[in-house]
Structure formats: structure tokens, C-alpha cells
PDB file of C-alpha atoms (C1' of nucleotides) in Angstrom:
ATOM      1  CA  UNK A 142       0.000   0.000   0.000  1.00  0.00           C
ATOM      2  CA  UNK A 143       1.138   3.538  -0.763  1.00  0.00           C
ATOM      3  CA  UNK A 144       2.880   4.943   2.305  1.00  0.00           C
ATOM      4  CA  UNK A 145       0.746   8.095   2.470  1.00  0.00           C
ATOM      5  CA  UNK A 146      -2.475   6.096   2.592  1.00  0.00           C
ATOM      6  CA  UNK A 147      -1.515   4.151   5.694  1.00  0.00           C
ATOM      7  CA  UNK A 148      -2.867   6.834   8.025  1.00  0.00           C
ATOM      8  CA  UNK A 149      -6.369   5.988   6.806  1.00  0.00           C
ATOM      9  CA  UNK A 150      -6.293   2.410   7.970  1.00  0.00           C
ATOM     10  CA  UNK A 151      -7.973   1.620  11.248  1.00  0.00           C
ATOM     11  CA  UNK A 152      -5.356   2.898  13.685  1.00  0.00           C
ATOM     12  CA  UNK A 153      -5.598   4.983  16.866  1.00  0.00           C
ATOM     13  CA  UNK A 154      -3.797   7.835  15.095  1.00  0.00           C
ATOM     14  CA  UNK A 155      -6.161   8.185  12.129  1.00  0.00           C
ATOM     15  CA  UNK A 156      -7.202  11.864  12.269  1.00  0.00           C
ATOM     16  CA  UNK A 157     -10.451  11.279  10.431  1.00  0.00           C
ATOM     17  CA  UNK A 158     -11.618   8.495  12.690  1.00  0.00           C
ATOM     18  CA  UNK A 159     -10.546  10.456  15.750  1.00  0.00           C
ATOM     19  CA  UNK A 160     -12.245  13.679  14.832  1.00  0.00           C
ATOM     20  CA  UNK A 161     -14.932  13.339  12.234  1.00  0.00           C
ATOM     21  CA  UNK A 162     -16.405  10.529  14.253  1.00  0.00           C
ATOM     22  CA  UNK A 163     -16.692  13.009  17.138  1.00  0.00           C
ATOM     23  CA  UNK A 164     -18.624  15.830  15.495  1.00  0.00           C
ATOM     24  CA  UNK A 165     -19.654  13.858  12.425  1.00  0.00           C
ATOM     25  CA  UNK A 166     -23.144  13.074  13.652  1.00  0.00           C
ATOM     26  CA  UNK A 167     -26.319  14.725  12.450  1.00  0.00           C
ATOM     27  CA  UNK A 168     -26.543  17.685  14.818  1.00  0.00           C
ATOM     28  CA  UNK A 169     -23.172  18.595  16.339  1.00  0.00           C
ATOM     29  CA  UNK A 170     -22.005  20.784  13.480  1.00  0.00           C
ATOM     30  CA  UNK A 171     -25.324  22.588  13.380  1.00  0.00           C
ATOM     31  CA  UNK A 172     -25.234  23.316  17.117  1.00  0.00           C
ATOM     32  CA  UNK A 173     -21.654  24.587  16.888  1.00  0.00           C
ATOM     33  CA  UNK A 174     -22.559  26.848  13.964  1.00  0.00           C
ATOM     34  CA  UNK A 175     -25.602  28.255  15.736  1.00  0.00           C
ATOM     35  CA  UNK A 176     -23.637  28.976  18.917  1.00  0.00           C
ATOM     36  CA  UNK A 177     -20.840  30.507  16.845  1.00  0.00           C
ATOM     37  CA  UNK A 178     -23.177  32.675  14.795  1.00  0.00           C
ATOM     38  CA  UNK A 179     -25.172  33.806  17.822  1.00  0.00           C
ATOM     39  CA  UNK A 180     -21.948  34.730  19.564  1.00  0.00           C
ATOM     40  CA  UNK A 181     -22.762  34.308  23.257  1.00  0.00           C
ATOM     41  CA  UNK A 182     -24.823  32.471  25.817  1.00  0.00           C
ATOM     42  CA  UNK A 183     -27.853  30.576  24.565  1.00  0.00           C
ATOM     43  CA  UNK A 184     -30.480  28.780  26.581  1.00  0.00           C
ATOM     44  CA  UNK A 185     -31.600  25.250  25.740  1.00  0.00           C
ATOM     45  CA  UNK A 186     -34.978  26.431  24.486  1.00  0.00           C
ATOM     46  CA  UNK A 187     -33.367  29.091  22.333  1.00  0.00           C
ATOM     47  CA  UNK A 188     -31.229  26.500  20.570  1.00  0.00           C
ATOM     48  CA  UNK A 189     -34.298  24.309  20.191  1.00  0.00           C
ATOM     49  CA  UNK A 190     -36.184  27.192  18.591  1.00  0.00           C
ATOM     50  CA  UNK A 191     -33.436  27.949  16.066  1.00  0.00           C
ATOM     51  CA  UNK A 192     -32.824  24.309  15.129  1.00  0.00           C
ATOM     52  CA  UNK A 193     -36.520  23.678  14.923  1.00  0.00           C
ATOM     53  CA  UNK A 194     -36.508  20.091  13.679  1.00  0.00           C
ATOM     54  CA  UNK A 195     -34.286  18.683  16.409  1.00  0.00           C
ATOM     55  CA  UNK A 196     -36.015  16.809  19.205  1.00  0.00           C
ATOM     56  CA  UNK A 197     -35.349  17.619  22.840  1.00  0.00           C
ATOM     57  CA  UNK A 198     -33.631  14.312  23.324  1.00  0.00           C
ATOM     58  CA  UNK A 199     -31.251  14.750  20.412  1.00  0.00           C
ATOM     59  CA  UNK A 200     -30.419  18.309  21.445  1.00  0.00           C
ATOM     60  CA  UNK A 201     -29.624  17.088  24.954  1.00  0.00           C
ATOM     61  CA  UNK A 202     -27.518  14.205  23.662  1.00  0.00           C
ATOM     62  CA  UNK A 203     -25.662  16.451  21.206  1.00  0.00           C
ATOM     63  CA  UNK A 204     -24.937  19.130  23.796  1.00  0.00           C
ATOM     64  CA  UNK A 205     -23.670  16.495  26.248  1.00  0.00           C
ATOM     65  CA  UNK A 206     -21.244  15.134  23.655  1.00  0.00           C
ATOM     66  CA  UNK A 207     -19.993  18.593  22.740  1.00  0.00           C
ATOM     67  CA  UNK A 208     -19.570  19.368  26.427  1.00  0.00           C
ATOM     68  CA  UNK A 209     -17.648  16.129  26.942  1.00  0.00           C
ATOM     69  CA  UNK A 210     -15.339  17.053  24.060  1.00  0.00           C
ATOM     70  CA  UNK A 211     -14.705  20.463  25.586  1.00  0.00           C
ATOM     71  CA  UNK A 212     -16.254  22.380  22.684  1.00  0.00           C
ATOM     72  CA  UNK A 213     -19.268  23.717  24.567  1.00  0.00           C
ATOM     73  CA  UNK A 214     -19.656  24.909  28.167  1.00  0.00           C
ATOM     74  CA  UNK A 215     -22.859  24.249  30.098  1.00  0.00           C
ATOM     75  CA  UNK A 216     -24.021  26.454  32.938  1.00  0.00           C
ATOM     76  CA  UNK A 217     -26.863  25.215  35.089  1.00  0.00           C
ATOM     77  CA  UNK A 218     -28.823  27.609  37.333  1.00  0.00           C
ATOM     78  CA  UNK A 219     -30.590  25.994  40.240  1.00  0.00           C
ATOM     79  CA  UNK A 220     -33.990  27.569  39.513  1.00  0.00           C
ATOM     80  CA  UNK A 221     -37.548  26.496  38.867  1.00  0.00           C
ATOM     81  CA  UNK A 222     -38.410  26.309  36.033  1.00  0.00           C
ATOM     82  CA  UNK A 223     -34.867  25.231  35.155  1.00  0.00           C
ATOM     83  CA  UNK A 224     -32.427  27.475  33.330  1.00  0.00           C
ATOM     84  CA  UNK A 225     -29.398  26.176  31.474  1.00  0.00           C
ATOM     85  CA  UNK A 226     -27.087  28.251  29.324  1.00  0.00           C
ATOM     86  CA  UNK A 227     -24.653  27.065  26.702  1.00  0.00           C
ATOM     87  CA  UNK A 228     -21.744  28.762  24.968  1.00  0.00           C
ATOM     88  CA  UNK A 229     -18.668  27.834  22.952  1.00  0.00           C
ATOM     89  CA  UNK A 230     -15.438  27.209  24.835  1.00  0.00           C
ATOM     90  CA  UNK A 231     -12.161  28.612  23.482  1.00  0.00           C
ATOM     91  CA  UNK A 232     -11.602  25.310  21.715  1.00  0.00           C
ATOM     92  CA  UNK A 233     -15.072  25.532  20.204  1.00  0.00           C
ATOM     93  CA  UNK A 234     -14.453  29.106  19.070  1.00  0.00           C
ATOM     94  CA  UNK A 235     -11.238  27.955  17.450  1.00  0.00           C
ATOM     95  CA  UNK A 236     -13.039  25.202  15.565  1.00  0.00           C
ATOM     96  CA  UNK A 237     -16.065  27.094  14.265  1.00  0.00           C
ATOM     97  CA  UNK A 238     -14.315  29.100  11.506  1.00  0.00           C
ATOM     98  CA  UNK A 239     -13.033  25.844  10.011  1.00  0.00           C
ATOM     99  CA  UNK A 240     -16.564  24.481   9.949  1.00  0.00           C
ATOM    100  CA  UNK A 241     -17.829  27.740   8.461  1.00  0.00           C
ATOM    101  CA  UNK A 242     -15.271  27.349   5.715  1.00  0.00           C
ATOM    102  CA  UNK A 243     -16.827  23.994   4.835  1.00  0.00           C
ATOM    103  CA  UNK A 244     -20.333  25.407   5.227  1.00  0.00           C
ATOM    104  CA  UNK A 245     -19.517  28.157   2.739  1.00  0.00           C
ATOM    105  CA  UNK A 246     -18.382  25.538   0.262  1.00  0.00           C
ATOM    106  CA  UNK A 247     -21.651  23.742   0.936  1.00  0.00           C
ATOM    107  CA  UNK A 248     -23.708  26.880   0.280  1.00  0.00           C
ATOM    108  CA  UNK A 249     -21.905  27.498  -2.965  1.00  0.00           C
ATOM    109  CA  UNK A 250     -22.376  23.970  -4.296  1.00  0.00           C
ATOM    110  CA  UNK A 251     -25.608  22.740  -2.733  1.00  0.00           C
ATOM    111  CA  UNK A 252     -27.632  23.401  -5.903  1.00  0.00           C
ATOM    112  CA  UNK A 253     -25.220  21.444  -8.040  1.00  0.00           C
ATOM    113  CA  UNK A 254     -25.277  18.565  -5.572  1.00  0.00           C
ATOM    114  CA  UNK A 255     -29.072  18.496  -5.406  1.00  0.00           C
ATOM    115  CA  UNK A 256     -29.266  18.486  -9.215  1.00  0.00           C
ATOM    116  CA  UNK A 257     -26.752  15.661  -9.362  1.00  0.00           C
ATOM    117  CA  UNK A 258     -28.771  13.688  -6.831  1.00  0.00           C
ATOM    118  CA  UNK A 259     -31.943  14.045  -8.911  1.00  0.00           C
ATOM    119  CA  UNK A 260     -30.162  13.031 -12.108  1.00  0.00           C
ATOM    120  CA  UNK A 261     -28.789   9.949 -10.352  1.00  0.00           C
ATOM    121  CA  UNK A 262     -32.204   8.929  -9.059  1.00  0.00           C
ATOM    122  CA  UNK A 263     -33.646   9.077 -12.551  1.00  0.00           C
ATOM    123  CA  UNK A 264     -30.739   7.039 -13.909  1.00  0.00           C
ATOM    124  CA  UNK A 265     -31.263   4.343 -11.280  1.00  0.00           C
ATOM    125  CA  UNK A 266     -35.040   4.343 -11.756  1.00  0.00           C
ATOM    126  CA  UNK A 267     -34.678   3.863 -15.530  1.00  0.00           C
ATOM    127  CA  UNK A 268     -32.841   0.584 -14.903  1.00  0.00           C
ATOM    128  CA  UNK A 269     -35.723  -1.032 -12.954  1.00  0.00           C
TER     129      UNK A 269
ATOM    130  CA  UNK B 183     -35.338  34.983  16.290  1.00  0.00           C
ATOM    131  CA  UNK B 184     -32.163  36.764  15.258  1.00  0.00           C
ATOM    132  CA  UNK B 185     -32.195  37.260  11.504  1.00  0.00           C
ATOM    133  CA  UNK B 186     -28.780  35.650  10.938  1.00  0.00           C
ATOM    134  CA  UNK B 187     -29.866  32.462  12.668  1.00  0.00           C
ATOM    135  CA  UNK B 188     -32.797  31.812  10.349  1.00  0.00           C
ATOM    136  CA  UNK B 189     -30.673  29.915   7.849  1.00  0.00           C
ATOM    137  CA  UNK B 190     -30.242  27.180  10.432  1.00  0.00           C
ATOM    138  CA  UNK B 191     -33.922  26.369  10.720  1.00  0.00           C
ATOM    139  CA  UNK B 192     -35.250  23.403   8.826  1.00  0.00           C
ATOM    140  CA  UNK B 193     -35.577  24.768   5.308  1.00  0.00           C
ATOM    141  CA  UNK B 194     -34.826  23.139   1.963  1.00  0.00           C
ATOM    142  CA  UNK B 195     -32.032  25.677   1.417  1.00  0.00           C
ATOM    143  CA  UNK B 196     -30.127  25.069   4.643  1.00  0.00           C
ATOM    144  CA  UNK B 197     -26.642  24.207   3.352  1.00  0.00           C
ATOM    145  CA  UNK B 198     -25.704  22.415   6.539  1.00  0.00           C
ATOM    146  CA  UNK B 199     -28.621  20.025   6.371  1.00  0.00           C
ATOM    147  CA  UNK B 200     -28.204  19.458   2.650  1.00  0.00           C
ATOM    148  CA  UNK B 201     -24.501  18.881   2.560  1.00  0.00           C
ATOM    149  CA  UNK B 202     -23.182  18.165   6.055  1.00  0.00           C
ATOM    150  CA  UNK B 203     -25.816  15.512   6.533  1.00  0.00           C
ATOM    151  CA  UNK B 204     -24.076  13.594   3.803  1.00  0.00           C
ATOM    152  CA  UNK B 205     -20.756  13.714   5.660  1.00  0.00           C
ATOM    153  CA  UNK B 206     -22.553  12.869   8.864  1.00  0.00           C
ATOM    154  CA  UNK B 207     -22.307   9.200   8.058  1.00  0.00           C
ATOM    155  CA  UNK B 208     -19.437   7.065   9.163  1.00  0.00           C
ATOM    156  CA  UNK B 209     -17.466   6.622   5.944  1.00  0.00           C
ATOM    157  CA  UNK B 210     -18.011   9.330   3.290  1.00  0.00           C
ATOM    158  CA  UNK B 211     -15.314  11.704   4.481  1.00  0.00           C
ATOM    159  CA  UNK B 212     -12.812   8.904   4.783  1.00  0.00           C
ATOM    160  CA  UNK B 213     -13.463   7.712   1.234  1.00  0.00           C
ATOM    161  CA  UNK B 214     -13.119  11.258  -0.121  1.00  0.00           C
ATOM    162  CA  UNK B 215      -9.837  11.757   1.739  1.00  0.00           C
ATOM    163  CA  UNK B 216      -8.429   8.457   0.524  1.00  0.00           C
ATOM    164  CA  UNK B 217      -9.343   9.197  -3.095  1.00  0.00           C
ATOM    165  CA  UNK B 218      -7.928  12.711  -2.740  1.00  0.00           C
ATOM    166  CA  UNK B 219      -4.676  11.557  -1.173  1.00  0.00           C
ATOM    167  CA  UNK B 220      -4.213   8.748  -3.683  1.00  0.00           C
ATOM    168  CA  UNK B 221      -4.740  11.192  -6.484  1.00  0.00           C
ATOM    169  CA  UNK B 222      -6.170   9.044  -9.287  1.00  0.00           C
ATOM    170  CA  UNK B 223      -8.198   5.991 -10.185  1.00  0.00           C
ATOM    171  CA  UNK B 224      -8.753   3.427  -7.459  1.00  0.00           C
ATOM    172  CA  UNK B 225     -10.408   0.057  -7.747  1.00  0.00           C
ATOM    173  CA  UNK B 226     -13.053  -1.071  -5.271  1.00  0.00           C
ATOM    174  CA  UNK B 227     -10.722  -3.627  -3.685  1.00  0.00           C
ATOM    175  CA  UNK B 228      -7.974  -1.036  -3.348  1.00  0.00           C
ATOM    176  CA  UNK B 229     -10.254   1.260  -1.371  1.00  0.00           C
ATOM    177  CA  UNK B 230     -11.344  -1.695   0.731  1.00  0.00           C
ATOM    178  CA  UNK B 231      -7.723  -2.523   1.483  1.00  0.00           C
ATOM    179  CA  UNK B 232      -6.848   1.026   2.566  1.00  0.00           C
ATOM    180  CA  UNK B 233      -9.961   1.503   4.708  1.00  0.00           C
ATOM    181  CA  UNK B 234      -9.536  -1.915   6.199  1.00  0.00           C
ATOM    182  CA  UNK B 235     -12.369  -1.852   8.747  1.00  0.00           C
ATOM    183  CA  UNK B 236     -15.163  -0.950   6.321  1.00  0.00           C
ATOM    184  CA  UNK B 237     -17.460  -3.747   5.173  1.00  0.00           C
ATOM    185  CA  UNK B 238     -18.107  -4.370   1.491  1.00  0.00           C
ATOM    186  CA  UNK B 239     -21.709  -3.337   1.900  1.00  0.00           C
ATOM    187  CA  UNK B 240     -20.865   0.001   3.514  1.00  0.00           C
ATOM    188  CA  UNK B 241     -18.177   0.756   0.960  1.00  0.00           C
ATOM    189  CA  UNK B 242     -20.687   0.085  -1.809  1.00  0.00           C
ATOM    190  CA  UNK B 243     -23.376   2.197  -0.134  1.00  0.00           C
ATOM    191  CA  UNK B 244     -20.948   5.041   0.562  1.00  0.00           C
ATOM    192  CA  UNK B 245     -19.583   5.082  -2.984  1.00  0.00           C
ATOM    193  CA  UNK B 246     -23.127   5.069  -4.418  1.00  0.00           C
ATOM    194  CA  UNK B 247     -24.043   8.090  -2.305  1.00  0.00           C
ATOM    195  CA  UNK B 248     -20.913   9.992  -3.265  1.00  0.00           C
ATOM    196  CA  UNK B 249     -21.594   9.132  -6.893  1.00  0.00           C
ATOM    197  CA  UNK B 250     -25.164  10.395  -6.580  1.00  0.00           C
ATOM    198  CA  UNK B 251     -23.888  13.681  -5.154  1.00  0.00           C
ATOM    199  CA  UNK B 252     -21.477  14.051  -8.046  1.00  0.00           C
ATOM    200  CA  UNK B 253     -18.380  13.892  -5.866  1.00  0.00           C
ATOM    201  CA  UNK B 254     -17.072  10.571  -7.159  1.00  0.00           C
ATOM    202  CA  UNK B 255     -17.120   9.050 -10.657  1.00  0.00           C
ATOM    203  CA  UNK B 256     -17.605   5.316 -11.142  1.00  0.00           C
ATOM    204  CA  UNK B 257     -16.274   3.501 -14.175  1.00  0.00           C
ATOM    205  CA  UNK B 258     -17.450  -0.057 -14.756  1.00  0.00           C
ATOM    206  CA  UNK B 259     -15.569  -2.347 -17.137  1.00  0.00           C
ATOM    207  CA  UNK B 260     -17.562  -5.228 -18.555  1.00  0.00           C
ATOM    208  CA  UNK B 261     -15.042  -7.905 -17.649  1.00  0.00           C
ATOM    209  CA  UNK B 262     -14.893 -11.123 -15.719  1.00  0.00           C
ATOM    210  CA  UNK B 263     -13.923 -10.944 -12.908  1.00  0.00           C
ATOM    211  CA  UNK B 264     -15.471  -7.476 -12.659  1.00  0.00           C
ATOM    212  CA  UNK B 265     -13.422  -4.306 -12.596  1.00  0.00           C
ATOM    213  CA  UNK B 266     -14.714  -0.996 -11.286  1.00  0.00           C
ATOM    214  CA  UNK B 267     -12.668   2.156 -10.869  1.00  0.00           C
ATOM    215  CA  UNK B 268     -13.445   5.213  -8.818  1.00  0.00           C
ATOM    216  CA  UNK B 269     -12.022   8.716  -8.818  1.00  0.00           C
ATOM    217  CA  UNK B 270     -12.931  12.171  -7.588  1.00  0.00           C
ATOM    218  CA  UNK B 271     -14.920  14.393  -9.933  1.00  0.00           C
ATOM    219  CA  UNK B 272     -13.939  18.056 -10.314  1.00  0.00           C
ATOM    220  CA  UNK B 273     -16.483  18.856  -7.617  1.00  0.00           C
ATOM    221  CA  UNK B 274     -14.939  16.256  -5.355  1.00  0.00           C
ATOM    222  CA  UNK B 275     -11.445  17.592  -6.006  1.00  0.00           C
ATOM    223  CA  UNK B 276     -12.701  21.049  -5.114  1.00  0.00           C
ATOM    224  CA  UNK B 277     -14.139  19.811  -1.833  1.00  0.00           C
ATOM    225  CA  UNK B 278     -11.283  17.689  -0.523  1.00  0.00           C
ATOM    226  CA  UNK B 279      -8.921  20.538   0.513  1.00  0.00           C
ATOM    227  CA  UNK B 280     -11.701  21.983   2.696  1.00  0.00           C
ATOM    228  CA  UNK B 281     -12.083  18.633   4.412  1.00  0.00           C
ATOM    229  CA  UNK B 282      -8.306  18.386   4.803  1.00  0.00           C
ATOM    230  CA  UNK B 283      -8.349  21.760   6.492  1.00  0.00           C
ATOM    231  CA  UNK B 284     -10.749  20.405   9.086  1.00  0.00           C
ATOM    232  CA  UNK B 285      -8.783  17.179   9.372  1.00  0.00           C
ATOM    233  CA  UNK B 286      -5.649  19.179  10.149  1.00  0.00           C
ATOM    234  CA  UNK B 287      -7.466  21.019  12.914  1.00  0.00           C
ATOM    235  CA  UNK B 288      -8.553  17.621  14.132  1.00  0.00           C
ATOM    236  CA  UNK B 289      -5.020  16.235  14.207  1.00  0.00           C
ATOM    237  CA  UNK B 290      -3.826  19.250  16.144  1.00  0.00           C
ATOM    238  CA  UNK B 291      -6.526  19.064  18.820  1.00  0.00           C
ATOM    239  CA  UNK B 292      -7.442  15.421  19.100  1.00  0.00           C
ATOM    240  CA  UNK B 293      -5.335  14.896  22.237  1.00  0.00           C
ATOM    241  CA  UNK B 294      -7.000  17.784  24.011  1.00  0.00           C
ATOM    242  CA  UNK B 295     -10.427  16.471  23.020  1.00  0.00           C
ATOM    243  CA  UNK B 296      -9.649  12.962  24.233  1.00  0.00           C
ATOM    244  CA  UNK B 297      -8.387  14.337  27.573  1.00  0.00           C
ATOM    245  CA  UNK B 298     -11.529  16.435  27.938  1.00  0.00           C
ATOM    246  CA  UNK B 299     -13.692  13.435  27.272  1.00  0.00           C
ATOM    247  CA  UNK B 300     -11.935  11.370  29.947  1.00  0.00           C
ATOM    248  CA  UNK B 301     -12.335  14.182  32.470  1.00  0.00           C
ATOM    249  CA  UNK B 302     -16.043  14.399  31.651  1.00  0.00           C
ATOM    250  CA  UNK B 303     -16.565  10.664  32.075  1.00  0.00           C
ATOM    251  CA  UNK B 304     -15.000  10.804  35.524  1.00  0.00           C
ATOM    252  CA  UNK B 305     -17.190  13.780  36.450  1.00  0.00           C
ATOM    253  CA  UNK B 306     -20.343  11.954  35.361  1.00  0.00           C
ATOM    254  CA  UNK B 307     -19.302   8.717  37.079  1.00  0.00           C
ATOM    255  CA  UNK B 308     -18.693  10.543  40.372  1.00  0.00           C
ATOM    256  CA  UNK B 309     -22.346  11.604  40.445  1.00  0.00           C
ATOM    257  CA  UNK B 310     -23.705   8.025  40.448  1.00  0.00           C
TER     258      UNK B 310
ATOM    259  C1'  DG C 295     -56.536  23.575  42.552  1.00  0.00           C
ATOM    260  C1'  DT C 296     -55.141  24.024  38.031  1.00  0.00           C
ATOM    261  C1'  DA C 297     -52.453  25.622  34.085  1.00  0.00           C
ATOM    262  C1'  DT C 298     -47.744  27.160  32.730  1.00  0.00           C
ATOM    263  C1'  DT C 299     -42.973  27.027  32.505  1.00  0.00           C
ATOM    264  C1'  DT C 300     -38.090  24.586  31.176  1.00  0.00           C
ATOM    265  C1'  DA C 301     -34.862  21.121  30.524  1.00  0.00           C
ATOM    266  C1'  DG C 302     -34.706  17.223  30.445  1.00  0.00           C
ATOM    267  C1'  DT C 303     -35.927  11.470  30.783  1.00  0.00           C
ATOM    268  C1'  DT C 304     -38.339   7.114  29.473  1.00  0.00           C
ATOM    269  C1'  DA C 305     -40.096   3.651  26.519  1.00  0.00           C
ATOM    270  C1'  DC C 306     -40.683   2.624  22.031  1.00  0.00           C
ATOM    271  C1'  DT C 307     -39.924   2.574  16.732  1.00  0.00           C
ATOM    272  C1'  DT C 308     -37.111   3.290  12.753  1.00  0.00           C
ATOM    273  C1'  DT C 309     -32.839   3.720  10.510  1.00  0.00           C
ATOM    274  C1'  DT C 310     -28.067   2.617  10.012  1.00  0.00           C
ATOM    275  C1'  DG C 311     -24.242  -0.369  10.404  1.00  0.00           C
ATOM    276  C1'  DT C 312     -22.015  -5.149  11.048  1.00  0.00           C
ATOM    277  C1'  DA C 313     -20.932 -10.012  10.161  1.00  0.00           C
ATOM    278  C1'  DT C 314     -21.081 -13.553   7.301  1.00  0.00           C
ATOM    279  C1'  DA C 315     -22.387 -16.191   3.569  1.00  0.00           C
ATOM    280  C1'  DC C 316     -23.591 -16.180  -1.153  1.00  0.00           C
ATOM    281  C1'  DT C 317     -23.424 -14.897  -6.389  1.00  0.00           C
ATOM    282  C1'  DA C 318     -21.764 -14.496 -11.510  1.00  0.00           C
ATOM    283  C1'  DA C 319     -18.763 -16.036 -15.055  1.00  0.00           C
ATOM    284  C1'  DA C 320     -14.237 -16.627 -17.088  1.00  0.00           C
ATOM    285  C1'  DG C 321      -9.608 -18.689 -16.733  1.00  0.00           C
ATOM    286  C1'  DG C 322      -6.282 -21.799 -14.547  1.00  0.00           C
ATOM    287  C1'  DT C 323      -5.256 -26.275 -12.547  1.00  0.00           C
ATOM    288  C1'  DA C 324      -5.461 -31.715 -11.385  1.00  0.00           C
TER     289       DA C 324
ATOM    290  C1'  DT D   4     -14.429 -33.363 -15.945  1.00  0.00           C
ATOM    291  C1'  DA D   5     -14.503 -31.252 -11.714  1.00  0.00           C
ATOM    292  C1'  DC D   6     -12.503 -27.905  -8.949  1.00  0.00           C
ATOM    293  C1'  DC D   7     -10.490 -23.367  -7.474  1.00  0.00           C
ATOM    294  C1'  DT D   8      -9.561 -18.552  -7.928  1.00  0.00           C
ATOM    295  C1'  DT D   9     -10.759 -13.890  -9.003  1.00  0.00           C
ATOM    296  C1'  DT D  10     -13.752  -9.173  -8.183  1.00  0.00           C
ATOM    297  C1'  DA D  11     -17.436  -6.386  -7.018  1.00  0.00           C
ATOM    298  C1'  DG D  12     -20.856  -6.675  -5.371  1.00  0.00           C
ATOM    299  C1'  DT D  13     -26.053  -8.871  -2.825  1.00  0.00           C
ATOM    300  C1'  DA D  14     -28.778 -11.208   0.710  1.00  0.00           C
ATOM    301  C1'  DT D  15     -29.679 -12.281   5.152  1.00  0.00           C
ATOM    302  C1'  DA D  16     -29.799 -11.924  10.051  1.00  0.00           C
ATOM    303  C1'  DC D  17     -28.591  -9.332  13.732  1.00  0.00           C
ATOM    304  C1'  DA D  18     -26.864  -5.296  16.779  1.00  0.00           C
ATOM    305  C1'  DA D  19     -26.369  -0.487  17.550  1.00  0.00           C
ATOM    306  C1'  DA D  20     -27.591   4.153  16.911  1.00  0.00           C
ATOM    307  C1'  DA D  21     -30.841   7.761  16.043  1.00  0.00           C
ATOM    308  C1'  DG D  22     -35.427   9.513  16.200  1.00  0.00           C
ATOM    309  C1'  DT D  23     -40.381  10.115  18.283  1.00  0.00           C
ATOM    310  C1'  DA D  24     -44.007  11.049  21.500  1.00  0.00           C
ATOM    311  C1'  DA D  25     -45.331  11.117  25.932  1.00  0.00           C
ATOM    312  C1'  DC D  26     -44.002  11.935  30.552  1.00  0.00           C
ATOM    313  C1'  DT D  27     -41.641  14.375  34.740  1.00  0.00           C
ATOM    314  C1'  DA D  28     -40.253  17.932  38.498  1.00  0.00           C
ATOM    315  C1'  DA D  29     -41.346  21.860  41.147  1.00  0.00           C
ATOM    316  C1'  DA D  30     -42.185  26.717  41.704  1.00  0.00           C
ATOM    317  C1'  DT D  31     -45.168  30.468  40.148  1.00  0.00           C
ATOM    318  C1'  DA D  32     -49.471  32.841  38.286  1.00  0.00           C
ATOM    319  C1'  DC D  33     -54.280  32.790  37.965  1.00  0.00           C
TER     320       DC D  33
END
DNA sequence: GTATTTAGTTACTTTTGTATACTAAAGGTA
DNA sequence: TACCTTTAGTATACAAAAGTAACTAAATAC
């Protein structure tokens, strides 16, 4: 095997497996982008309102993972009804511009990708 | 809701949902990186050898999705035993450096993230 | 005493991923 | 002749992850 491809095999040092697997789920990137764009503290319900198709459970799970990774900080106020505020950590703030970079690429090419997807579906359908 | 956050709500034009959701699976990014690093045509079995922990089914599914999105081109030779070659399209080649950018960030910070995660696990465990 | 509020949790269903065996069809070998 | 190998998949059965809807706590307002 080509030497430069070895890093992609299943090893503990594979950067893709170590990182994309962390924030490569359905919601993490979206939550990071929303927190980054908003720019400060956001309450749970506020995040839920912005990302309107996420369920409470998935938002909780996603925030917990991001907190565990040190990308998001959680502040819990002992009040009734409960109040919890989230914001990016320094590490999170450092990451967001790199994600935005990819998101900008996405914005620029999303139409082309959607067209390609439709063309492919027709191609597959015509073979049935 | 803040005007600049509206793009993150569930709309058909949300670039994150339309494009990131594709990378949100377990293998797409890895396949793109391998094809990009290799730099040319790769046969199915070659990809399977490099990404040694992917199953045949998932490699097939992943390649079909990338093909549908127009990121990867598939060339089938009518031979026995079969021969199929894959390579990045121009769109795919355009995307890969942006992914590499994120992968580099990942490499740089993966240790910090893993430490944070361990700390968090201990914190959670101490509350049981 | 009853409805409202917020940030979850629980039990359940659906989707995604894994493991393993199986296929086609030509060429080489015993 | 019967068999083994080759490649790029499929098929099947199962496990894990993600998603859904309903439920909870406990103080406050009416």
C-alpha cells in the first residue's frame, strides 16, 4: 500500500476516525454553527427554537457530547423552572471558523449537488 | 429569532442540512480523503484494502451516495472478474482541501479532546 | 386547585451499520 | 471433468444508533 495512505487504515492515530467521528453526527455541526453565529450564551430552548426540527432528546444528547469534548460549556442555574445556558469554549471558538469554511463551500455547491442527486435517481429508476 | 440564525432552521435551502448531513455518516469523508490523497483511479478492492475496517456493503453504499452527489465518478468495465474504478470528480477535487483543512485542525486538537472526554466521564461517574 | 414554565428522561420505533455467507462467469489447474 | 480462484458486489440476520411522543419535576401565576 502507498505509504501516504496508511494513516487511513484503522489505527488509533487516524485523524479522520478520531475527529470526524466526534462531530460527524447529524446535529453537532449545526449546534456549533448556531452557537458561533449567535456569539454568546444561549439557553436550551433558544437553541431548540433555532434548530426547529431537532427533538429535545437529540439536542440534549448532542450538547452532552460537545460538552464532553470540551467544545461547549454548560451552565446550570438551580432555579424552577430550570435554566441552562450554553456557549462555545475557546476550543469551540477555534473550531467554528473551520466548519464555516466547509459550510460556505456547501452553500456554494448545494444546488449542483441536489441536481446531481436528482439526475442519479432518474438514472437508477430507468434501470428497474 | 435573530435574523442571521434563520438559515439554520429546517428549510430546503439550509446548506448544513443538505450537505453536512451527507458527511454525517461514518465513511463518506474517509473515502473522499483516501481518493484525494491517492490522487487518481482506485479500484473497489484497493479502497477496501486502505480503509480496512469498512465492510463491502458500507463501501458500496458510501460510494453510491458519493456518486449520486457528483463527488465521485464510477467507471465499470464489462469484464470477468469485474473491474470498477473510482475517482474524484472536479467537484470532489474542489471539496477535498476543505475537508483536509478540518482534518488538520482535528489532528492538532485530538489529544486535548480525548483528555476532555476522559475528564467528563470521571465527572459523570462521580455523580452516580 | 389548576395551568404554565423549562430542561430534560423514558419507553418505544425506525434507521443505520455489522458479520457472514452467497453470487456471476471466465480462466487456470489436477 | 470437476474444482479453485478472481472481483465487485447482494442477501440475510442481527446489533447499535438515532429519532419520536409522551411523561416528569417543582415553583409560580391565575
